[in-house]
């Protein structure tokens, strides 16, 4: 699937020209995000030697342990996006409030939502982690644009993707015209096209979920997982369980091999069941990528890209992957099986 040395900037320019996008600002923004991901990859690669592993001792707006690399990567993304001059507002998992670049807001066209290091619980054990980003266009000028800009449905995304820091560093994105993957060639510091036109298989052979949480699931989710685990040669079951605990790693495998990743609503009896994953900078961007690769992304009840956000750090349940597998999961979720 090699792209014969096509760099990300060259691919962006070719795609933009084909789509008649003359401004070059979209290309510049994606290139700037990819630069930030290269710097994050470098920091992750040397963290054990630079003393940047481990936790900061603080918790984020989600109440989760913040790792040193979470903050380092967040700063790298903020600096890169501010330097671009193309972004008005940022939403990050690591920032309680949206960040507005006052001067840039006078002319910048874009809003970027991102998770600088997703799966950071894997960092200290040298596991795979990733950066997830989502790009939307601003809807208006002036202070009232904040809510309108940030709380747009996933269908308003103009681009989305992720970097995956694994045995190789991969950059996967969609601009609404299919999904392409690039692999970092560290000898030249460029992302080269390596996975052109990614298409997800109609169904897979694995399911990806944290089975240790089975006691928090609703009965429909338990029945779905039991169904997937039950041997039935005619329907290619049982599926195998694959769960990294890093959404980008689990999604990337699902995208390339087919299958389903699910993080269902979880309840502990005290509070109503709720999702864990964040809509603006996890579910919506990956849902855009999945759909553009021929897959699906759902809360179980509705298409992820149609969910109307109500707050920047809103969480949702997520079923994402092969269209047939997600459709099956929805049937269980909706009590049709
Ligand atoms: P659990 C990481 O915190 C994350 O947001 C995703 O990357 C990952 O899939 C999920 O949460 C893991 O959550 O509850 O299984 O540890």
mmCIF file of C-alpha atoms and ligand atoms in Angstrom:
data_model
loop_
_atom_site.group_PDB
_atom_site.id
_atom_site.type_symbol
_atom_site.label_atom_id
_atom_site.label_comp_id
_atom_site.label_asym_id
_atom_site.label_seq_id
_atom_site.Cartn_x
_atom_site.Cartn_y
_atom_site.Cartn_z
ATOM 1 C CA UNK A 1 0.000 0.000 0.000
ATOM 2 C CA UNK A 2 3.012 2.307 -0.356
ATOM 3 C CA UNK A 3 2.343 5.759 -1.751
ATOM 4 C CA UNK A 4 5.771 5.856 -3.422
ATOM 5 C CA UNK A 5 7.171 8.622 -1.170
ATOM 6 C CA UNK A 6 4.162 10.950 -1.235
ATOM 7 C CA UNK A 7 4.563 13.256 1.757
ATOM 8 C CA UNK A 8 1.576 14.470 3.759
ATOM 9 C CA UNK A 9 1.899 18.091 2.591
ATOM 10 C CA UNK A 10 2.089 16.968 -1.044
ATOM 11 C CA UNK A 11 -0.945 14.710 -0.593
ATOM 12 C CA UNK A 12 -2.871 17.556 1.032
ATOM 13 C CA UNK A 13 -2.046 19.949 -1.788
ATOM 14 C CA UNK A 14 -3.037 17.360 -4.430
ATOM 15 C CA UNK A 15 -6.320 16.659 -2.622
ATOM 16 C CA UNK A 16 -7.113 20.315 -2.039
ATOM 17 C CA UNK A 17 -6.420 21.207 -5.665
ATOM 18 C CA UNK A 18 -8.711 18.366 -6.730
ATOM 19 C CA UNK A 19 -11.412 19.744 -4.419
ATOM 20 C CA UNK A 20 -10.848 23.289 -5.655
ATOM 21 C CA UNK A 21 -9.770 24.547 -2.210
ATOM 22 C CA UNK A 22 -7.557 27.487 -3.211
ATOM 23 C CA UNK A 23 -6.753 29.056 0.158
ATOM 24 C CA UNK A 24 -4.098 26.582 1.319
ATOM 25 C CA UNK A 25 -5.150 27.291 4.908
ATOM 26 C CA UNK A 26 -6.575 23.799 5.388
ATOM 27 C CA UNK A 27 -3.310 22.311 4.122
ATOM 28 C CA UNK A 28 -1.326 24.582 6.430
ATOM 29 C CA UNK A 29 -3.455 23.626 9.440
ATOM 30 C CA UNK A 30 -3.230 19.846 8.855
ATOM 31 C CA UNK A 31 0.504 20.186 8.255
ATOM 32 C CA UNK A 32 0.874 22.106 11.538
ATOM 33 C CA UNK A 33 -1.071 19.412 13.423
ATOM 34 C CA UNK A 34 1.131 16.717 11.883
ATOM 35 C CA UNK A 35 4.211 18.685 12.971
ATOM 36 C CA UNK A 36 2.898 18.759 16.553
ATOM 37 C CA UNK A 37 2.373 14.994 16.372
ATOM 38 C CA UNK A 38 5.983 14.493 15.256
ATOM 39 C CA UNK A 39 7.180 16.511 18.254
ATOM 40 C CA UNK A 40 4.861 14.545 20.587
ATOM 41 C CA UNK A 41 6.231 11.308 19.113
ATOM 42 C CA UNK A 42 9.759 12.503 19.907
ATOM 43 C CA UNK A 43 8.808 13.404 23.506
ATOM 44 C CA UNK A 44 7.084 10.031 24.054
ATOM 45 C CA UNK A 45 10.093 8.225 22.585
ATOM 46 C CA UNK A 46 12.534 9.836 24.987
ATOM 47 C CA UNK A 47 10.244 10.216 28.065
ATOM 48 C CA UNK A 48 11.866 7.411 30.077
ATOM 49 C CA UNK A 49 15.265 9.088 29.657
ATOM 50 C CA UNK A 50 14.034 12.661 30.095
ATOM 51 C CA UNK A 51 12.171 11.978 33.327
ATOM 52 C CA UNK A 52 8.784 12.859 31.804
ATOM 53 C CA UNK A 53 7.062 9.567 32.556
ATOM 54 C CA UNK A 54 4.671 9.347 35.456
ATOM 55 C CA UNK A 55 1.864 11.472 36.833
ATOM 56 C CA UNK A 56 1.731 15.159 37.680
ATOM 57 C CA UNK A 57 -0.253 14.465 40.842
ATOM 58 C CA UNK A 58 -3.229 16.453 39.482
ATOM 59 C CA UNK A 59 -6.528 15.340 37.940
ATOM 60 C CA UNK A 60 -8.218 16.775 34.828
ATOM 61 C CA UNK A 61 -11.788 17.932 34.336
ATOM 62 C CA UNK A 62 -12.705 14.280 33.866
ATOM 63 C CA UNK A 63 -11.309 13.459 37.307
ATOM 64 C CA UNK A 64 -8.575 11.371 35.696
ATOM 65 C CA UNK A 65 -4.896 11.236 36.720
ATOM 66 C CA UNK A 66 -2.918 13.680 34.536
ATOM 67 C CA UNK A 67 0.383 12.323 33.243
ATOM 68 C CA UNK A 68 3.374 14.605 32.657
ATOM 69 C CA UNK A 69 3.191 13.764 28.947
ATOM 70 C CA UNK A 70 -0.497 14.749 28.830
ATOM 71 C CA UNK A 71 0.475 18.308 29.769
ATOM 72 C CA UNK A 72 3.632 18.324 27.640
ATOM 73 C CA UNK A 73 1.710 17.161 24.579
ATOM 74 C CA UNK A 74 -1.095 19.604 25.268
ATOM 75 C CA UNK A 75 1.412 22.469 25.303
ATOM 76 C CA UNK A 76 2.936 21.240 22.023
ATOM 77 C CA UNK A 77 -0.490 21.202 20.349
ATOM 78 C CA UNK A 78 -1.496 24.604 21.761
ATOM 79 C CA UNK A 79 1.765 26.223 20.614
ATOM 80 C CA UNK A 80 1.570 24.681 17.129
ATOM 81 C CA UNK A 81 -2.055 25.732 16.630
ATOM 82 C CA UNK A 82 -1.475 29.241 17.993
ATOM 83 C CA UNK A 83 1.559 29.677 15.723
ATOM 84 C CA UNK A 84 -0.559 28.694 12.719
ATOM 85 C CA UNK A 85 -2.709 31.806 13.160
ATOM 86 C CA UNK A 86 -5.519 29.745 11.594
ATOM 87 C CA UNK A 87 -7.359 28.702 14.749
ATOM 88 C CA UNK A 88 -9.727 30.766 16.858
ATOM 89 C CA UNK A 89 -10.645 28.305 19.617
ATOM 90 C CA UNK A 90 -9.277 25.066 21.065
ATOM 91 C CA UNK A 91 -10.947 22.402 23.180
ATOM 92 C CA UNK A 92 -8.623 19.896 24.827
ATOM 93 C CA UNK A 93 -9.133 17.061 27.249
ATOM 94 C CA UNK A 94 -6.364 18.658 29.319
ATOM 95 C CA UNK A 95 -7.946 22.134 29.540
ATOM 96 C CA UNK A 96 -11.076 22.654 31.646
ATOM 97 C CA UNK A 97 -12.193 25.640 29.530
ATOM 98 C CA UNK A 98 -11.953 26.295 25.771
ATOM 99 C CA UNK A 99 -8.914 28.396 24.822
ATOM 100 C CA UNK A 100 -9.532 31.380 22.530
ATOM 101 C CA UNK A 101 -6.723 33.084 20.621
ATOM 102 C CA UNK A 102 -8.078 36.641 20.768
ATOM 103 C CA UNK A 103 -6.103 38.163 17.893
ATOM 104 C CA UNK A 104 -6.542 35.100 15.667
ATOM 105 C CA UNK A 105 -10.284 35.100 16.369
ATOM 106 C CA UNK A 106 -10.573 38.267 14.276
ATOM 107 C CA UNK A 107 -9.853 36.292 11.112
ATOM 108 C CA UNK A 108 -9.142 32.617 11.828
ATOM 109 C CA UNK A 109 -11.543 30.136 10.253
ATOM 110 C CA UNK A 110 -11.092 27.044 12.398
ATOM 111 C CA UNK A 111 -11.911 25.458 15.754
ATOM 112 C CA UNK A 112 -9.841 22.442 16.816
ATOM 113 C CA UNK A 113 -10.832 19.879 19.456
ATOM 114 C CA UNK A 114 -8.185 17.386 20.500
ATOM 115 C CA UNK A 115 -7.000 14.800 22.987
ATOM 116 C CA UNK A 116 -3.233 15.312 23.084
ATOM 117 C CA UNK A 117 -2.398 11.876 24.475
ATOM 118 C CA UNK A 118 -5.233 9.408 24.442
ATOM 119 C CA UNK A 119 -4.643 6.201 26.378
ATOM 120 C CA UNK A 120 -2.050 7.871 28.576
ATOM 121 C CA UNK A 121 -2.465 5.175 31.239
ATOM 122 C CA UNK A 122 -0.321 3.097 28.846
ATOM 123 C CA UNK A 123 2.582 5.548 28.711
ATOM 124 C CA UNK A 124 4.552 4.317 31.717
ATOM 125 C CA UNK A 125 4.425 0.731 30.443
ATOM 126 C CA UNK A 126 5.607 1.737 26.957
ATOM 127 C CA UNK A 127 2.189 0.989 25.484
ATOM 128 C CA UNK A 128 0.656 2.455 22.344
ATOM 129 C CA UNK A 129 -0.938 5.896 22.762
ATOM 130 C CA UNK A 130 -2.278 8.452 20.316
ATOM 131 C CA UNK A 131 -3.375 12.001 19.588
ATOM 132 C CA UNK A 132 -6.913 12.584 18.291
ATOM 133 C CA UNK A 133 -8.017 15.797 16.544
ATOM 134 C CA UNK A 134 -11.180 17.268 15.067
ATOM 135 C CA UNK A 135 -11.409 20.384 12.887
ATOM 136 C CA UNK A 136 -14.524 22.468 12.455
ATOM 137 C CA UNK A 137 -15.114 25.794 10.734
ATOM 138 C CA UNK A 138 -16.300 28.740 12.813
ATOM 139 C CA UNK A 139 -19.970 29.580 12.454
ATOM 140 C CA UNK A 140 -19.854 33.261 13.320
ATOM 141 C CA UNK A 141 -17.797 36.198 14.545
ATOM 142 C CA UNK A 142 -17.704 37.846 17.932
ATOM 143 C CA UNK A 143 -18.184 36.423 21.438
ATOM 144 C CA UNK A 144 -21.476 34.691 20.646
ATOM 145 C CA UNK A 145 -19.565 32.403 18.269
ATOM 146 C CA UNK A 146 -18.191 30.365 21.184
ATOM 147 C CA UNK A 147 -21.191 28.125 21.810
ATOM 148 C CA UNK A 148 -22.129 27.925 18.120
ATOM 149 C CA UNK A 149 -18.575 27.065 17.084
ATOM 150 C CA UNK A 150 -17.806 24.516 19.787
ATOM 151 C CA UNK A 151 -21.109 22.741 20.021
ATOM 152 C CA UNK A 152 -21.521 21.741 16.391
ATOM 153 C CA UNK A 153 -22.511 18.195 15.515
ATOM 154 C CA UNK A 154 -19.889 15.817 14.204
ATOM 155 C CA UNK A 155 -21.378 16.244 10.725
ATOM 156 C CA UNK A 156 -19.882 19.779 10.760
ATOM 157 C CA UNK A 157 -16.303 18.475 10.950
ATOM 158 C CA UNK A 158 -14.193 19.442 7.935
ATOM 159 C CA UNK A 159 -11.396 17.068 8.938
ATOM 160 C CA UNK A 160 -10.493 14.635 11.700
ATOM 161 C CA UNK A 161 -7.898 12.016 12.453
ATOM 162 C CA UNK A 162 -5.310 10.651 14.788
ATOM 163 C CA UNK A 163 -1.632 9.996 15.258
ATOM 164 C CA UNK A 164 -0.720 6.605 16.689
ATOM 165 C CA UNK A 165 2.593 6.296 18.542
ATOM 166 C CA UNK A 166 3.397 2.606 18.166
ATOM 167 C CA UNK A 167 6.211 0.548 16.605
ATOM 168 C CA UNK A 168 5.910 3.197 13.908
ATOM 169 C CA UNK A 169 4.276 6.618 14.150
ATOM 170 C CA UNK A 170 1.211 6.715 11.919
ATOM 171 C CA UNK A 171 -0.918 9.714 10.946
ATOM 172 C CA UNK A 172 -4.434 8.891 9.709
ATOM 173 C CA UNK A 173 -6.908 11.565 8.624
ATOM 174 C CA UNK A 174 -9.985 12.289 6.588
ATOM 175 C CA UNK A 175 -10.924 15.584 4.954
ATOM 176 C CA UNK A 176 -14.308 14.190 3.986
ATOM 177 C CA UNK A 177 -13.029 12.438 0.870
ATOM 178 C CA UNK A 178 -11.900 9.053 2.187
ATOM 179 C CA UNK A 179 -9.245 8.053 4.727
ATOM 180 C CA UNK A 180 -5.501 7.968 4.164
ATOM 181 C CA UNK A 181 -2.682 6.815 6.438
ATOM 182 C CA UNK A 182 0.897 8.064 6.554
ATOM 183 C CA UNK A 183 3.895 6.527 8.288
ATOM 184 C CA UNK A 184 6.665 8.683 9.717
ATOM 185 C CA UNK A 185 10.049 8.160 8.070
ATOM 186 C CA UNK A 186 12.294 9.336 10.915
ATOM 187 C CA UNK A 187 15.300 9.541 8.594
ATOM 188 C CA UNK A 188 13.691 12.496 6.789
ATOM 189 C CA UNK A 189 11.130 13.574 9.415
ATOM 190 C CA UNK A 190 8.233 13.282 6.967
ATOM 191 C CA UNK A 191 4.949 11.356 7.038
ATOM 192 C CA UNK A 192 4.855 9.273 3.832
ATOM 193 C CA UNK A 193 1.655 7.862 2.337
ATOM 194 C CA UNK A 194 1.522 4.195 3.379
ATOM 195 C CA UNK A 195 -2.212 3.333 3.638
ATOM 196 C CA UNK A 196 -4.000 4.941 0.683
ATOM 197 C CA UNK A 197 -7.795 4.854 0.668
ATOM 198 C CA UNK A 198 -8.392 2.841 3.872
ATOM 199 C CA UNK A 199 -11.642 0.841 3.715
ATOM 200 C CA UNK A 200 -12.925 -1.075 6.750
ATOM 201 C CA UNK A 201 -14.146 -4.673 6.106
ATOM 202 C CA UNK A 202 -17.936 -5.154 6.317
ATOM 203 C CA UNK A 203 -17.484 -7.242 9.435
ATOM 204 C CA UNK A 204 -14.603 -8.519 11.521
ATOM 205 C CA UNK A 205 -13.597 -11.350 13.799
ATOM 206 C CA UNK A 206 -12.790 -9.451 17.006
ATOM 207 C CA UNK A 207 -14.553 -7.328 19.546
ATOM 208 C CA UNK A 208 -12.861 -4.747 21.735
ATOM 209 C CA UNK A 209 -14.307 -3.900 25.159
ATOM 210 C CA UNK A 210 -13.198 -3.791 28.798
ATOM 211 C CA UNK A 211 -14.871 -7.009 29.993
ATOM 212 C CA UNK A 212 -13.756 -6.230 33.523
ATOM 213 C CA UNK A 213 -16.628 -3.739 33.592
ATOM 214 C CA UNK A 214 -19.320 -6.343 32.766
ATOM 215 C CA UNK A 215 -20.988 -5.668 36.137
ATOM 216 C CA UNK A 216 -21.580 -2.047 35.047
ATOM 217 C CA UNK A 217 -23.210 -2.913 31.715
ATOM 218 C CA UNK A 218 -26.890 -2.925 30.867
ATOM 219 C CA UNK A 219 -28.462 -6.308 29.966
ATOM 220 C CA UNK A 220 -28.402 -5.521 26.217
ATOM 221 C CA UNK A 221 -24.628 -5.071 26.235
ATOM 222 C CA UNK A 222 -24.162 -8.298 28.201
ATOM 223 C CA UNK A 223 -26.307 -10.160 25.671
ATOM 224 C CA UNK A 224 -24.351 -8.675 22.762
ATOM 225 C CA UNK A 225 -20.979 -9.705 24.201
ATOM 226 C CA UNK A 226 -22.317 -13.159 25.099
ATOM 227 C CA UNK A 227 -23.529 -13.477 21.493
ATOM 228 C CA UNK A 228 -20.109 -12.533 20.119
ATOM 229 C CA UNK A 229 -18.420 -15.044 22.464
ATOM 230 C CA UNK A 230 -20.744 -17.909 21.522
ATOM 231 C CA UNK A 231 -19.435 -20.459 19.003
ATOM 232 C CA UNK A 232 -21.444 -20.595 15.806
ATOM 233 C CA UNK A 233 -19.502 -21.540 12.686
ATOM 234 C CA UNK A 234 -22.219 -20.310 10.324
ATOM 235 C CA UNK A 235 -21.850 -16.724 11.588
ATOM 236 C CA UNK A 236 -18.108 -16.761 12.156
ATOM 237 C CA UNK A 237 -18.337 -16.790 15.933
ATOM 238 C CA UNK A 238 -16.848 -16.730 18.511
ATOM 239 C CA UNK A 239 -15.103 -13.419 17.936
ATOM 240 C CA UNK A 240 -11.746 -12.975 19.649
ATOM 241 C CA UNK A 241 -11.287 -10.283 22.284
ATOM 242 C CA UNK A 242 -8.665 -7.629 21.603
ATOM 243 C CA UNK A 243 -8.442 -4.705 24.039
ATOM 244 C CA UNK A 244 -5.379 -2.451 24.350
ATOM 245 C CA UNK A 245 -7.026 0.106 26.618
ATOM 246 C CA UNK A 246 -5.923 2.799 24.188
ATOM 247 C CA UNK A 247 -8.721 3.956 21.901
ATOM 248 C CA UNK A 248 -6.443 4.945 19.029
ATOM 249 C CA UNK A 249 -4.730 1.532 19.017
ATOM 250 C CA UNK A 250 -8.025 -0.358 19.239
ATOM 251 C CA UNK A 251 -9.615 1.847 16.571
ATOM 252 C CA UNK A 252 -6.654 1.552 14.187
ATOM 253 C CA UNK A 253 -6.775 -2.258 14.355
ATOM 254 C CA UNK A 254 -10.550 -2.142 13.879
ATOM 255 C CA UNK A 255 -10.182 0.169 10.879
ATOM 256 C CA UNK A 256 -7.629 -2.057 9.130
ATOM 257 C CA UNK A 257 -8.988 -5.511 10.040
ATOM 258 C CA UNK A 258 -12.662 -4.827 10.657
ATOM 259 C CA UNK A 259 -14.588 -5.616 13.898
ATOM 260 C CA UNK A 260 -16.164 -3.555 16.635
ATOM 261 C CA UNK A 261 -14.855 -1.443 19.511
ATOM 262 C CA UNK A 262 -17.340 -0.624 22.208
ATOM 263 C CA UNK A 263 -17.284 1.528 25.276
ATOM 264 C CA UNK A 264 -20.927 1.207 26.367
ATOM 265 C CA UNK A 265 -22.792 3.285 28.910
ATOM 266 C CA UNK A 266 -21.767 2.113 32.382
ATOM 267 C CA UNK A 267 -23.707 2.451 35.620
ATOM 268 C CA UNK A 268 -22.850 1.709 39.225
ATOM 269 C CA UNK A 269 -26.371 1.809 40.547
ATOM 270 C CA UNK A 270 -25.859 5.197 42.214
ATOM 271 C CA UNK A 271 -25.838 7.234 39.002
ATOM 272 C CA UNK A 272 -27.654 6.651 35.665
ATOM 273 C CA UNK A 273 -25.533 4.772 33.096
ATOM 274 C CA UNK A 274 -23.229 7.109 31.136
ATOM 275 C CA UNK A 275 -20.524 6.870 28.521
ATOM 276 C CA UNK A 276 -16.830 7.409 29.303
ATOM 277 C CA UNK A 277 -15.492 8.633 25.985
ATOM 278 C CA UNK A 278 -15.651 12.297 25.079
ATOM 279 C CA UNK A 279 -17.795 13.344 22.127
ATOM 280 C CA UNK A 280 -15.919 16.369 20.745
ATOM 281 C CA UNK A 281 -12.369 15.014 20.741
ATOM 282 C CA UNK A 282 -12.721 11.216 20.781
ATOM 283 C CA UNK A 283 -16.027 9.821 19.492
ATOM 284 C CA UNK A 284 -16.847 12.433 16.823
ATOM 285 C CA UNK A 285 -13.424 12.589 15.115
ATOM 286 C CA UNK A 286 -13.007 8.806 15.126
ATOM 287 C CA UNK A 287 -16.609 8.422 14.031
ATOM 288 C CA UNK A 288 -15.888 10.679 11.044
ATOM 289 C CA UNK A 289 -12.830 8.586 10.157
ATOM 290 C CA UNK A 290 -14.759 5.322 10.563
ATOM 291 C CA UNK A 291 -17.647 6.491 8.375
ATOM 292 C CA UNK A 292 -15.301 7.814 5.713
ATOM 293 C CA UNK A 293 -13.678 4.354 5.630
ATOM 294 C CA UNK A 294 -17.089 2.715 5.155
ATOM 295 C CA UNK A 295 -17.690 1.941 8.826
ATOM 296 C CA UNK A 296 -20.173 3.206 11.387
ATOM 297 C CA UNK A 297 -20.132 4.934 14.759
ATOM 298 C CA UNK A 298 -23.119 4.956 17.073
ATOM 299 C CA UNK A 299 -24.146 5.561 20.669
ATOM 300 C CA UNK A 300 -26.294 2.442 20.248
ATOM 301 C CA UNK A 301 -29.316 4.662 19.816
ATOM 302 C CA UNK A 302 -28.087 7.253 17.322
ATOM 303 C CA UNK A 303 -25.314 8.054 14.845
ATOM 304 C CA UNK A 304 -22.399 9.657 16.706
ATOM 305 C CA UNK A 305 -22.059 12.405 14.097
ATOM 306 C CA UNK A 306 -25.667 13.443 14.683
ATOM 307 C CA UNK A 307 -25.351 13.832 18.474
ATOM 308 C CA UNK A 308 -25.904 17.502 19.387
ATOM 309 C CA UNK A 309 -23.130 18.484 21.843
ATOM 310 C CA UNK A 310 -24.264 20.340 24.964
ATOM 311 C CA UNK A 311 -20.866 20.889 26.615
ATOM 312 C CA UNK A 312 -17.200 20.745 25.536
ATOM 313 C CA UNK A 313 -16.341 17.662 27.656
ATOM 314 C CA UNK A 314 -19.575 15.779 27.109
ATOM 315 C CA UNK A 315 -19.283 11.991 27.194
ATOM 316 C CA UNK A 316 -21.115 9.431 25.073
ATOM 317 C CA UNK A 317 -21.340 5.649 24.763
ATOM 318 C CA UNK A 318 -19.464 4.479 21.648
ATOM 319 C CA UNK A 319 -19.941 1.532 19.297
ATOM 320 C CA UNK A 320 -17.576 1.923 16.325
ATOM 321 C CA UNK A 321 -16.239 -0.269 13.529
ATOM 322 C CA UNK A 322 -17.449 -2.482 10.699
ATOM 323 C CA UNK A 323 -20.925 -1.588 9.447
ATOM 324 C CA UNK A 324 -22.373 -5.077 9.933
ATOM 325 C CA UNK A 325 -20.917 -5.428 13.431
ATOM 326 C CA UNK A 326 -22.145 -1.999 14.555
ATOM 327 C CA UNK A 327 -25.589 -2.721 13.082
ATOM 328 C CA UNK A 328 -25.714 -5.987 15.060
ATOM 329 C CA UNK A 329 -24.690 -4.155 18.245
ATOM 330 C CA UNK A 330 -27.426 -1.572 17.674
ATOM 331 C CA UNK A 331 -30.012 -4.347 17.308
ATOM 332 C CA UNK A 332 -29.015 -5.693 20.727
ATOM 333 C CA UNK A 333 -28.883 -2.199 22.207
ATOM 334 C CA UNK A 334 -32.375 -1.459 20.902
ATOM 335 C CA UNK A 335 -33.764 -4.735 22.210
ATOM 336 C CA UNK A 336 -34.370 -6.160 18.743
ATOM 337 C CA UNK A 337 -32.365 -9.303 19.514
HETATM 338 P P1 LIG B 1 -10.803 1.730 30.568
HETATM 339 C C1 LIG B 1 -8.156 6.085 27.753
HETATM 340 O O1 LIG B 1 -8.354 6.736 28.998
HETATM 341 C C2 LIG B 1 -9.508 5.954 27.094
HETATM 342 O O2 LIG B 1 -10.088 7.206 26.957
HETATM 343 C C3 LIG B 1 -9.389 5.256 25.756
HETATM 344 O O3 LIG B 1 -8.191 5.522 25.118
HETATM 345 C C4 LIG B 1 -9.496 3.786 26.113
HETATM 346 O O4 LIG B 1 -10.088 3.004 25.081
HETATM 347 C C5 LIG B 1 -10.409 3.804 27.327
HETATM 348 O O5 LIG B 1 -10.327 5.110 27.907
HETATM 349 C C6 LIG B 1 -9.945 2.787 28.351
HETATM 350 O O6 LIG B 1 -10.839 2.881 29.441
HETATM 351 O O7 LIG B 1 -11.955 2.103 31.474
HETATM 352 O O8 LIG B 1 -11.030 0.410 29.845
HETATM 353 O O9 LIG B 1 -9.452 1.797 31.211
#
